[in-house]
Amino acid sequence: EAGVAQSPRYKIIEKRQSVAFWCNPISGHATLYWYQQILGQGPKLLIQFQNNGVVDDSQLPKDRFSAERLKGVDSTLKIQPAKLEDSAVYLCASSFGGQGYEQYFGPGTRLTVT
Amino acid sequence: AQKVTQAQTEISVVEKEDVTLDCVYETRDTTYYLFWYKQPPSGELVFLIRRNSFDEQNEISGRYSWNFQKSTSSFNFTITASQVVDSAVYFCALSLYNQGGKLIFGQGTELSVKP
């Protein structure tokens, strides 16, 4: 069974530029999550989708971050404009359901903002 | 507020030693789930175990074992006879039943197993 796919793996941009990340979850997984992991910290949830609807985006900085999950499968996360403090690893995870189901993580996208 | 604390930032052991990683959580909810994940140097988080709040049975899987104690709000992880391949960052996480599944992670414990 294929795991969670993410691209790109690495991205370097200058501040104020925009960037987009892509995630393809495990087939059949209805729930998709985007987490931000700053170096030395645990991941922090940015947004959660159930199929193509948003369940939780309370910690998403909506003035600069946006995400969508069209057709309830793939998802993209965008940052526009990027700030230095956005440098982090962006992790995508998927699970069969919501509460209580284990989440399977992709390899992440390491973003460096200079 | 919900919180997960992993007080040990770094642990270093020699191969074949046993090591315990501590995890303390805070929540007022009665229904919740606890997880452990491993993050090797490659960066991908690997699921290890899930426990729900109504199941305090300890679990053993090979060299890994987990001790869940609601009385002390702890969910500790022990690796017996550690190996170099166990070197990684280990995260404990909490998920509340009424919050849709999001994981609240601790800061992580970096385990280094030396040959």
mmCIF file of C-alpha atoms in Angstrom, chain B residues 5-73:
data_model
loop_
_atom_site.group_PDB
_atom_site.id
_atom_site.type_symbol
_atom_site.label_atom_id
_atom_site.label_comp_id
_atom_site.label_asym_id
_atom_site.label_seq_id
_atom_site.Cartn_x
_atom_site.Cartn_y
_atom_site.Cartn_z
ATOM 1 C CA THR B 5 4.958 17.158 28.362
ATOM 2 C CA GLN B 6 8.032 15.147 27.537
ATOM 3 C CA ALA B 7 10.500 16.377 30.103
ATOM 4 C CA GLN B 8 13.489 14.490 28.691
ATOM 5 C CA THR B 9 14.865 16.478 25.783
ATOM 6 C CA GLU B 10 17.742 14.118 25.020
ATOM 7 C CA ILE B 11 18.705 10.664 26.232
ATOM 8 C CA SER B 12 21.894 8.834 25.384
ATOM 9 C CA VAL B 13 22.372 5.137 26.091
ATOM 10 C CA VAL B 14 24.708 2.371 25.058
ATOM 11 C CA GLU B 15 23.386 -0.470 22.949
ATOM 12 C CA LYS B 16 21.580 -3.223 24.898
ATOM 13 C CA GLU B 17 20.604 -0.866 27.707
ATOM 14 C CA ASP B 18 16.934 -0.456 28.586
ATOM 15 C CA VAL B 19 15.535 3.062 28.313
ATOM 16 C CA THR B 20 12.241 4.649 29.351
ATOM 17 C CA LEU B 21 10.807 7.735 27.688
ATOM 18 C CA ASP B 22 8.413 9.702 29.873
ATOM 19 C CA CYS B 23 5.157 11.301 28.773
ATOM 20 C CA VAL B 24 2.758 13.266 30.964
ATOM 21 C CA TYR B 25 -0.481 14.649 29.593
ATOM 22 C CA GLU B 26 -3.111 17.114 30.773
ATOM 23 C CA THR B 27 -6.776 17.086 29.889
ATOM 24 C CA ARG B 28 -10.110 17.349 31.669
ATOM 25 C CA ASP B 29 -11.831 15.247 29.039
ATOM 26 C CA THR B 30 -12.721 11.685 29.952
ATOM 27 C CA THR B 31 -12.486 10.285 26.423
ATOM 28 C CA TYR B 32 -9.177 10.698 24.697
ATOM 29 C CA TYR B 33 -6.455 8.805 22.874
ATOM 30 C CA LEU B 34 -2.727 8.656 23.414
ATOM 31 C CA PHE B 35 -0.136 7.929 20.757
ATOM 32 C CA TRP B 36 3.567 7.411 20.353
ATOM 33 C CA TYR B 37 5.353 8.238 17.107
ATOM 34 C CA LYS B 38 8.970 7.743 16.065
ATOM 35 C CA GLN B 39 10.756 10.276 13.851
ATOM 36 C CA PRO B 40 14.027 8.844 12.496
ATOM 37 C CA PRO B 41 16.616 11.101 10.850
ATOM 38 C CA SER B 42 14.791 10.701 7.532
ATOM 39 C CA GLY B 43 12.042 12.849 9.045
ATOM 40 C CA GLU B 44 8.928 10.762 8.459
ATOM 41 C CA LEU B 45 6.808 10.210 11.561
ATOM 42 C CA VAL B 46 6.101 6.525 12.137
ATOM 43 C CA PHE B 47 3.086 5.405 14.160
ATOM 44 C CA LEU B 48 3.965 3.090 17.053
ATOM 45 C CA ILE B 49 0.915 2.730 19.284
ATOM 46 C CA ARG B 50 -2.517 4.116 20.157
ATOM 47 C CA ARG B 51 -4.301 3.790 23.486
ATOM 48 C CA ASN B 52 -7.788 4.995 24.426
ATOM 49 C CA SER B 53 -8.551 6.440 27.844
ATOM 50 C CA PHE B 54 -10.644 3.461 28.896
ATOM 51 C CA ASP B 55 -7.952 0.882 28.328
ATOM 52 C CA GLU B 56 -5.196 0.983 30.911
ATOM 53 C CA GLN B 57 -3.727 -2.367 30.008
ATOM 54 C CA ASN B 58 -0.023 -2.228 29.396
ATOM 55 C CA GLU B 59 1.135 -3.339 26.002
ATOM 56 C CA ILE B 60 4.227 -5.117 24.786
ATOM 57 C CA SER B 61 5.348 -5.380 21.196
ATOM 58 C CA GLY B 62 8.701 -7.052 20.807
ATOM 59 C CA ARG B 63 11.285 -4.867 22.538
ATOM 60 C CA TYR B 64 8.777 -2.057 23.011
ATOM 61 C CA SER B 65 6.388 -1.720 25.939
ATOM 62 C CA TRP B 66 4.026 0.993 27.095
ATOM 63 C CA ASN B 67 2.765 1.789 30.587
ATOM 64 C CA PHE B 68 -0.453 3.813 30.776
ATOM 65 C CA GLN B 69 -1.449 5.134 34.203
ATOM 66 C CA LYS B 70 -4.467 7.443 34.401
ATOM 67 C CA SER B 71 -3.817 8.101 38.097
ATOM 68 C CA THR B 72 -0.613 9.929 37.204
ATOM 69 C CA SER B 73 -1.659 11.006 33.663
#
